[in-house]
Amino acid sequence: MEAAAGGQREGGKWQKPRISRKSLVKCCLVKWIISSTAPQGPDSSDSDLELATVRHQPEGLEELQAQTKFTRKELQSLYRGFKNECPSGLVDEETFKIIYSQFFPQGDATTYAHFLFNAFDMDRNGSIRFEDFVIGLSVLLRGSVNEKLRWAFNLYDINKDGYITKEEMLAIMKSIYDMMGRYTSPCVKEDAPLEHVEKFFQKMDRNKDGVVTFDEFIETCQRDENIMSSMQLFENVI
């Protein structure tokens, strides 16, 4: 998640970072989609979303354009790639695991892909529709700082009870370090995820009740530039 660290501080407030086309293409999920997109000619009469005979047909292009920060052309391209990879119109967890193992062959991406899939799978039914996919991508790539932090909270809140425990945060951090691999440069220490979590939790759990609420998470992230910078860890793993 390109998260808040990319923002600029103006007048004491974090401003939405500008997301370039280059950083859009850096996103693993977008790379996966683009690599599946067949070469297309100039826009033609079928430039609307191609509603194939699939198990799930997406909402209209105009509605998705209103719900996301993608252009019409970007949505068309994303849908073509999505349809090529997922003819049923739905993506499952196994597909996420395959995507991330391809982009991070030096590590074990299985657990992180599981957590990330659950963050996209909002209705918890084991599959992600194209609409949910692009709405999530839109937040991660072009959302405001608060939107991205809300998404990050949802990722860390593994059991979706509205709180983040130290165990949940450690599980996410460990899965990221496992995926990045032991041979990253500079070398990552074995206890780095735990150190990371201990430091975060000490700052975030303000009332020391053993859990972090959404408000605590947002307030701490926005006030602490070190935590904001640490959130950049997500930049290379979405």
CSV table of N, CA and C in Angstrom, one decimal, residues 112-230:
chain,number,residue,atom,x,y,z
A,112,TYR,N,0.7,-14.1,3.3
A,112,TYR,CA,0.3,-12.7,3.0
A,112,TYR,C,-0.8,-12.7,1.9
A,113,ALA,N,-0.7,-13.5,0.9
A,113,ALA,CA,-1.8,-13.6,-0.1
A,113,ALA,C,-3.1,-13.9,0.5
A,114,HIS,N,-3.1,-14.8,1.5
A,114,HIS,CA,-4.3,-15.1,2.2
A,114,HIS,C,-4.9,-13.9,3.0
A,115,PHE,N,-4.1,-13.2,3.7
A,115,PHE,CA,-4.5,-12.0,4.4
A,115,PHE,C,-5.0,-10.9,3.5
A,116,LEU,N,-4.3,-10.7,2.4
A,116,LEU,CA,-4.7,-9.7,1.4
A,116,LEU,C,-6.0,-10.0,0.7
A,117,PHE,N,-6.1,-11.3,0.4
A,117,PHE,CA,-7.4,-11.8,-0.2
A,117,PHE,C,-8.6,-11.5,0.7
A,118,ASN,N,-8.4,-11.8,2.0
A,118,ASN,CA,-9.5,-11.6,3.0
A,118,ASN,C,-9.8,-10.1,3.1
A,119,ALA,N,-8.9,-9.2,2.9
A,119,ALA,CA,-9.1,-7.8,3.0
A,119,ALA,C,-9.9,-7.3,1.8
A,120,PHE,N,-9.7,-7.9,0.6
A,120,PHE,CA,-10.5,-7.6,-0.6
A,120,PHE,C,-11.9,-8.3,-0.5
A,121,ASP,N,-12.0,-9.4,0.0
A,121,ASP,CA,-13.2,-10.2,0.1
A,121,ASP,C,-14.1,-9.7,1.2
A,122,MET,N,-14.7,-8.6,0.9
A,122,MET,CA,-15.5,-7.9,2.0
A,122,MET,C,-16.7,-8.7,2.5
A,123,ASP,N,-17.4,-9.4,1.6
A,123,ASP,CA,-18.6,-10.2,2.1
A,123,ASP,C,-18.2,-11.6,2.5
A,124,ARG,N,-16.9,-11.9,2.5
A,124,ARG,CA,-16.4,-13.2,3.1
A,124,ARG,C,-17.0,-14.4,2.5
A,125,ASN,N,-17.2,-14.4,1.2
A,125,ASN,CA,-17.8,-15.6,0.5
A,125,ASN,C,-16.8,-16.4,-0.2
A,126,GLY,N,-15.5,-16.0,-0.1
A,126,GLY,CA,-14.5,-16.9,-0.8
A,126,GLY,C,-14.1,-16.5,-2.2
A,127,SER,N,-14.7,-15.4,-2.7
A,127,SER,CA,-14.4,-15.0,-4.1
A,127,SER,C,-14.5,-13.5,-4.1
A,128,ILE,N,-13.8,-12.9,-5.1
A,128,ILE,CA,-13.8,-11.4,-5.2
A,128,ILE,C,-14.3,-11.0,-6.6
A,129,ARG,N,-15.4,-10.2,-6.6
A,129,ARG,CA,-15.9,-9.7,-7.9
A,129,ARG,C,-15.0,-8.6,-8.4
A,130,PHE,N,-15.2,-8.4,-9.7
A,130,PHE,CA,-14.4,-7.3,-10.4
A,130,PHE,C,-14.6,-6.0,-9.7
A,131,GLU,N,-15.9,-5.7,-9.3
A,131,GLU,CA,-16.2,-4.4,-8.7
A,131,GLU,C,-15.4,-4.2,-7.4
A,132,ASP,N,-15.4,-5.3,-6.5
A,132,ASP,CA,-14.7,-5.2,-5.3
A,132,ASP,C,-13.2,-5.0,-5.5
A,133,PHE,N,-12.7,-5.7,-6.5
A,133,PHE,CA,-11.3,-5.7,-6.9
A,133,PHE,C,-10.8,-4.3,-7.3
A,134,VAL,N,-11.6,-3.6,-8.2
A,134,VAL,CA,-11.1,-2.3,-8.6
A,134,VAL,C,-11.4,-1.2,-7.6
A,135,ILE,N,-12.4,-1.4,-6.7
A,135,ILE,CA,-12.7,-0.4,-5.7
A,135,ILE,C,-11.6,-0.5,-4.6
A,136,GLY,N,-11.1,-1.7,-4.3
A,136,GLY,CA,-10.0,-1.9,-3.4
A,136,GLY,C,-8.7,-1.3,-4.0
A,137,LEU,N,-8.4,-1.6,-5.3
A,137,LEU,CA,-7.2,-1.0,-5.9
A,137,LEU,C,-7.3,0.5,-6.0
A,138,SER,N,-8.4,1.0,-6.2
A,138,SER,CA,-8.6,2.5,-6.3
A,138,SER,C,-8.2,3.1,-4.9
A,139,VAL,N,-8.6,2.5,-3.8
A,139,VAL,CA,-8.3,3.1,-2.5
A,139,VAL,C,-6.8,3.0,-2.3
A,140,LEU,N,-6.2,1.8,-2.6
A,140,LEU,CA,-4.8,1.6,-2.4
A,140,LEU,C,-3.9,2.5,-3.2
A,141,LEU,N,-4.3,2.7,-4.4
A,141,LEU,CA,-3.4,3.4,-5.4
A,141,LEU,C,-3.7,4.9,-5.4
A,142,ARG,N,-5.0,5.3,-5.2
A,142,ARG,CA,-5.3,6.7,-5.4
A,142,ARG,C,-6.2,7.3,-4.3
A,143,GLY,N,-6.4,6.5,-3.2
A,143,GLY,CA,-7.2,7.0,-2.1
A,143,GLY,C,-6.5,8.1,-1.3
A,144,SER,N,-7.3,8.7,-0.5
A,144,SER,CA,-6.8,9.7,0.5
A,144,SER,C,-6.0,9.0,1.5
A,145,VAL,N,-5.2,9.7,2.3
A,145,VAL,CA,-4.4,9.1,3.4
A,145,VAL,C,-5.4,8.3,4.3
A,146,ASN,N,-6.5,9.0,4.7
A,146,ASN,CA,-7.4,8.3,5.6
A,146,ASN,C,-8.0,7.0,5.0
A,147,GLU,N,-8.3,7.1,3.7
A,147,GLU,CA,-8.9,5.9,3.1
A,147,GLU,C,-7.9,4.7,3.1
A,148,LYS,N,-6.6,5.1,2.8
A,148,LYS,CA,-5.6,4.0,2.8
A,148,LYS,C,-5.4,3.5,4.2
A,149,LEU,N,-5.4,4.3,5.2
A,149,LEU,CA,-5.2,3.9,6.6
A,149,LEU,C,-6.4,3.0,7.1
A,150,ARG,N,-7.6,3.4,6.6
A,150,ARG,CA,-8.8,2.6,6.9
A,150,ARG,C,-8.6,1.2,6.3
A,151,TRP,N,-8.1,1.1,5.1
A,151,TRP,CA,-7.9,-0.1,4.4
A,151,TRP,C,-6.8,-1.0,5.1
A,152,ALA,N,-5.7,-0.3,5.6
A,152,ALA,CA,-4.7,-1.0,6.3
A,152,ALA,C,-5.2,-1.5,7.6
A,153,PHE,N,-6.0,-0.8,8.3
A,153,PHE,CA,-6.6,-1.2,9.5
A,153,PHE,C,-7.4,-2.5,9.3
A,154,ASN,N,-8.2,-2.5,8.2
A,154,ASN,CA,-9.0,-3.7,7.8
A,154,ASN,C,-8.1,-4.9,7.6
A,155,LEU,N,-7.0,-4.7,7.0
A,155,LEU,CA,-6.0,-5.8,6.7
A,155,LEU,C,-5.5,-6.3,8.0
A,156,TYR,N,-5.1,-5.5,8.9
A,156,TYR,CA,-4.5,-5.9,10.2
A,156,TYR,C,-5.6,-6.6,11.1
A,157,ASP,N,-6.8,-6.1,11.0
A,157,ASP,CA,-7.9,-6.6,11.8
A,157,ASP,C,-8.4,-8.0,11.2
A,158,ILE,N,-7.6,-9.0,11.4
A,158,ILE,CA,-7.8,-10.3,10.7
A,158,ILE,C,-9.2,-10.9,11.0
A,159,ASN,N,-9.7,-10.8,12.2
A,159,ASN,CA,-11.0,-11.5,12.5
A,159,ASN,C,-12.1,-10.5,12.4
A,160,LYS,N,-11.8,-9.3,11.9
A,160,LYS,CA,-12.8,-8.2,11.6
A,160,LYS,C,-13.8,-7.9,12.8
A,161,ASP,N,-13.2,-7.8,14.0
A,161,ASP,CA,-14.0,-7.5,15.2
A,161,ASP,C,-13.9,-6.0,15.6
A,162,GLY,N,-13.1,-5.3,14.7
A,162,GLY,CA,-13.0,-3.8,15.0
A,162,GLY,C,-11.8,-3.4,15.8
A,163,TYR,N,-11.0,-4.4,16.2
A,163,TYR,CA,-9.8,-4.2,17.0
A,163,TYR,C,-8.6,-4.9,16.4
A,164,ILE,N,-7.4,-4.3,16.6
A,164,ILE,CA,-6.2,-5.0,16.2
A,164,ILE,C,-5.5,-5.5,17.4
A,165,THR,N,-5.2,-6.8,17.5
A,165,THR,CA,-4.4,-7.3,18.6
A,165,THR,C,-2.9,-7.4,18.2
A,166,LYS,N,-2.1,-7.5,19.2
A,166,LYS,CA,-0.6,-7.6,18.9
A,166,LYS,C,-0.4,-8.9,18.1
A,167,GLU,N,-1.1,-9.9,18.3
A,167,GLU,CA,-1.0,-11.2,17.6
A,167,GLU,C,-1.4,-11.0,16.1
A,168,GLU,N,-2.4,-10.2,15.9
A,168,GLU,CA,-2.9,-10.0,14.5
A,168,GLU,C,-1.8,-9.2,13.7
A,169,MET,N,-1.3,-8.1,14.4
A,169,MET,CA,-0.3,-7.3,13.7
A,169,MET,C,0.9,-8.0,13.5
A,170,LEU,N,1.3,-8.9,14.4
A,170,LEU,CA,2.5,-9.7,14.2
A,170,LEU,C,2.4,-10.7,13.0
A,171,ALA,N,1.2,-11.3,12.9
A,171,ALA,CA,0.9,-12.2,11.9
A,171,ALA,C,1.0,-11.6,10.5
A,172,ILE,N,0.5,-10.3,10.4
A,172,ILE,CA,0.6,-9.6,9.1
A,172,ILE,C,2.1,-9.2,8.8
A,173,MET,N,2.7,-8.7,9.8
A,173,MET,CA,4.1,-8.3,9.6
A,173,MET,C,5.0,-9.5,9.2
A,174,LYS,N,4.8,-10.6,9.9
A,174,LYS,CA,5.6,-11.8,9.7
A,174,LYS,C,5.4,-12.3,8.3
A,175,SER,N,4.1,-12.2,7.8
A,175,SER,CA,3.8,-12.7,6.5
A,175,SER,C,4.5,-11.8,5.4
A,176,ILE,N,4.6,-10.5,5.7
A,176,ILE,CA,5.3,-9.6,4.7
A,176,ILE,C,6.8,-10.0,4.7
A,177,TYR,N,7.4,-10.1,5.9
A,177,TYR,CA,8.8,-10.4,5.9
A,177,TYR,C,9.1,-11.8,5.3
A,178,ASP,N,8.2,-12.8,5.5
A,178,ASP,CA,8.3,-14.1,4.9
A,178,ASP,C,8.3,-14.0,3.4
A,179,MET,N,7.4,-13.2,2.9
A,179,MET,CA,7.2,-13.0,1.4
A,179,MET,C,8.4,-12.3,0.8
A,180,MET,N,8.9,-11.3,1.5
A,180,MET,CA,10.1,-10.6,0.9
A,180,MET,C,11.3,-11.4,0.9
A,181,GLY,N,11.4,-12.5,1.7
A,181,GLY,CA,12.5,-13.4,1.6
A,181,GLY,C,13.6,-13.1,2.5
A,182,ARG,N,14.4,-14.2,2.9
A,182,ARG,CA,15.5,-14.0,3.8
A,182,ARG,C,16.7,-13.4,3.2
A,183,TYR,N,16.7,-13.3,1.9
A,183,TYR,CA,17.9,-12.8,1.2
A,183,TYR,C,17.7,-11.4,0.6
A,184,THR,N,16.9,-10.7,1.3
A,184,THR,CA,16.7,-9.3,0.9
A,184,THR,C,17.9,-8.5,1.3
A,185,SER,N,18.1,-7.4,0.6
A,185,SER,CA,19.3,-6.5,1.0
A,185,SER,C,18.7,-5.1,1.3
A,186,PRO,N,19.0,-4.6,2.5
A,186,PRO,CA,19.9,-5.2,3.6
A,186,PRO,C,19.2,-6.4,4.2
A,187,CYS,N,19.9,-7.2,4.8
A,187,CYS,CA,19.4,-8.5,5.4
A,187,CYS,C,18.4,-8.1,6.6
A,188,VAL,N,17.3,-8.9,6.6
A,188,VAL,CA,16.3,-8.6,7.6
A,188,VAL,C,16.6,-9.6,8.8
A,189,LYS,N,16.6,-9.1,10.0
A,189,LYS,CA,16.8,-10.0,11.2
A,189,LYS,C,15.6,-10.8,11.4
A,190,GLU,N,15.8,-12.0,12.0
A,190,GLU,CA,14.7,-12.9,12.3
A,190,GLU,C,13.7,-12.3,13.2
A,191,ASP,N,14.1,-11.5,14.2
A,191,ASP,CA,13.1,-10.9,15.1
A,191,ASP,C,12.6,-9.5,14.7
A,192,ALA,N,12.9,-9.2,13.5
A,192,ALA,CA,12.5,-7.8,13.0
A,192,ALA,C,11.0,-7.6,13.1
A,193,PRO,N,10.1,-8.6,12.6
A,193,PRO,CA,8.7,-8.4,12.7
A,193,PRO,C,8.2,-8.1,14.1
A,194,LEU,N,8.8,-8.8,15.1
A,194,LEU,CA,8.3,-8.7,16.5
A,194,LEU,C,8.8,-7.3,17.0
A,195,GLU,N,10.0,-6.9,16.7
A,195,GLU,CA,10.5,-5.6,17.1
A,195,GLU,C,9.6,-4.5,16.5
A,196,HIS,N,9.2,-4.6,15.2
A,196,HIS,CA,8.4,-3.7,14.5
A,196,HIS,C,7.0,-3.5,15.3
A,197,VAL,N,6.4,-4.7,15.6
A,197,VAL,CA,5.1,-4.7,16.2
A,197,VAL,C,5.2,-4.1,17.6
A,198,GLU,N,6.2,-4.5,18.4
A,198,GLU,CA,6.3,-4.0,19.8
A,198,GLU,C,6.4,-2.4,19.8
A,199,LYS,N,7.1,-1.9,18.8
A,199,LYS,CA,7.3,-0.5,18.7
A,199,LYS,C,6.0,0.2,18.3
A,200,PHE,N,5.3,-0.4,17.3
A,200,PHE,CA,4.0,0.1,16.9
A,200,PHE,C,3.0,0.1,18.0
A,201,PHE,N,2.9,-1.0,18.7
A,201,PHE,CA,1.9,-1.2,19.7
A,201,PHE,C,2.1,-0.3,20.9
A,202,GLN,N,3.3,-0.1,21.2
A,202,GLN,CA,3.6,0.8,22.3
A,202,GLN,C,3.0,2.2,22.1
A,203,LYS,N,3.1,2.6,20.8
A,203,LYS,CA,2.6,4.0,20.5
A,203,LYS,C,1.1,4.0,20.2
A,204,MET,N,0.6,2.9,19.6
A,204,MET,CA,-0.8,2.9,19.2
A,204,MET,C,-1.8,2.6,20.3
A,205,ASP,N,-1.4,1.7,21.2
A,205,ASP,CA,-2.4,1.3,22.3
A,205,ASP,C,-2.3,2.3,23.4
A,206,ARG,N,-3.0,3.4,23.2
A,206,ARG,CA,-2.9,4.5,24.1
A,206,ARG,C,-3.4,4.3,25.5
A,207,ASN,N,-4.5,3.5,25.6
A,207,ASN,CA,-5.1,3.3,26.9
A,207,ASN,C,-4.6,1.9,27.5
A,208,LYS,N,-3.6,1.3,26.8
A,208,LYS,CA,-3.0,0.1,27.3
A,208,LYS,C,-4.0,-1.0,27.7
A,209,ASP,N,-5.0,-1.2,26.8
A,209,ASP,CA,-5.9,-2.3,27.1
A,209,ASP,C,-5.7,-3.5,26.3
A,210,GLY,N,-4.5,-3.5,25.5
A,210,GLY,CA,-4.1,-4.7,24.8
A,210,GLY,C,-4.6,-4.8,23.4
A,211,VAL,N,-5.4,-3.8,23.0
A,211,VAL,CA,-5.9,-3.8,21.6
A,211,VAL,C,-5.8,-2.4,21.0
A,212,VAL,N,-5.8,-2.3,19.7
A,212,VAL,CA,-5.8,-1.0,19.0
A,212,VAL,C,-7.1,-0.8,18.3
A,213,THR,N,-7.8,0.3,18.7
A,213,THR,CA,-9.0,0.7,18.0
A,213,THR,C,-8.7,1.4,16.7
A,214,PHE,N,-9.8,1.6,15.9
A,214,PHE,CA,-9.6,2.3,14.6
A,214,PHE,C,-9.1,3.7,14.9
A,215,ASP,N,-9.8,4.4,15.9
A,215,ASP,CA,-9.4,5.8,16.2
A,215,ASP,C,-7.9,5.9,16.7
A,216,GLU,N,-7.5,4.9,17.5
A,216,GLU,CA,-6.1,4.9,18.0
A,216,GLU,C,-5.2,4.7,16.8
A,217,PHE,N,-5.5,3.8,15.9
A,217,PHE,CA,-4.7,3.5,14.8
A,217,PHE,C,-4.5,4.8,13.9
A,218,ILE,N,-5.6,5.4,13.5
A,218,ILE,CA,-5.6,6.6,12.7
A,218,ILE,C,-4.9,7.7,13.3
A,219,GLU,N,-5.2,8.1,14.6
A,219,GLU,CA,-4.6,9.2,15.2
A,219,GLU,C,-3.0,9.0,15.4
A,220,THR,N,-2.6,7.8,15.7
A,220,THR,CA,-1.2,7.5,15.9
A,220,THR,C,-0.5,7.6,14.6
A,221,CYS,N,-1.0,7.0,13.6
A,221,CYS,CA,-0.4,7.1,12.2
A,221,CYS,C,-0.2,8.5,11.7
A,222,GLN,N,-1.3,9.3,11.9
A,222,GLN,CA,-1.2,10.7,11.4
A,222,GLN,C,-0.3,11.6,12.2
A,223,ARG,N,-0.1,11.3,13.5
A,223,ARG,CA,0.8,12.1,14.3
A,223,ARG,C,2.2,11.7,14.3
A,224,ASP,N,2.5,10.5,13.9
A,224,ASP,CA,3.9,9.9,14.0
A,224,ASP,C,4.5,9.7,12.7
A,225,GLU,N,5.4,10.5,12.3
A,225,GLU,CA,6.0,10.4,11.0
A,225,GLU,C,6.8,9.1,10.8
A,226,ASN,N,7.4,8.6,11.8
A,226,ASN,CA,8.1,7.3,11.7
A,226,ASN,C,7.2,6.2,11.3
A,227,ILE,N,6.0,6.2,11.9
A,227,ILE,CA,5.0,5.1,11.6
A,227,ILE,C,4.6,5.3,10.2
A,228,MET,N,4.3,6.6,9.8
A,228,MET,CA,3.9,6.8,8.4
A,228,MET,C,4.9,6.3,7.4
A,229,SER,N,6.2,6.6,7.7
A,229,SER,CA,7.3,6.1,6.9
A,229,SER,C,7.3,4.6,6.8
A,230,SER,N,7.1,4.0,8.0
A,230,SER,CA,7.2,2.5,8.0
A,230,SER,C,6.0,1.9,7.2
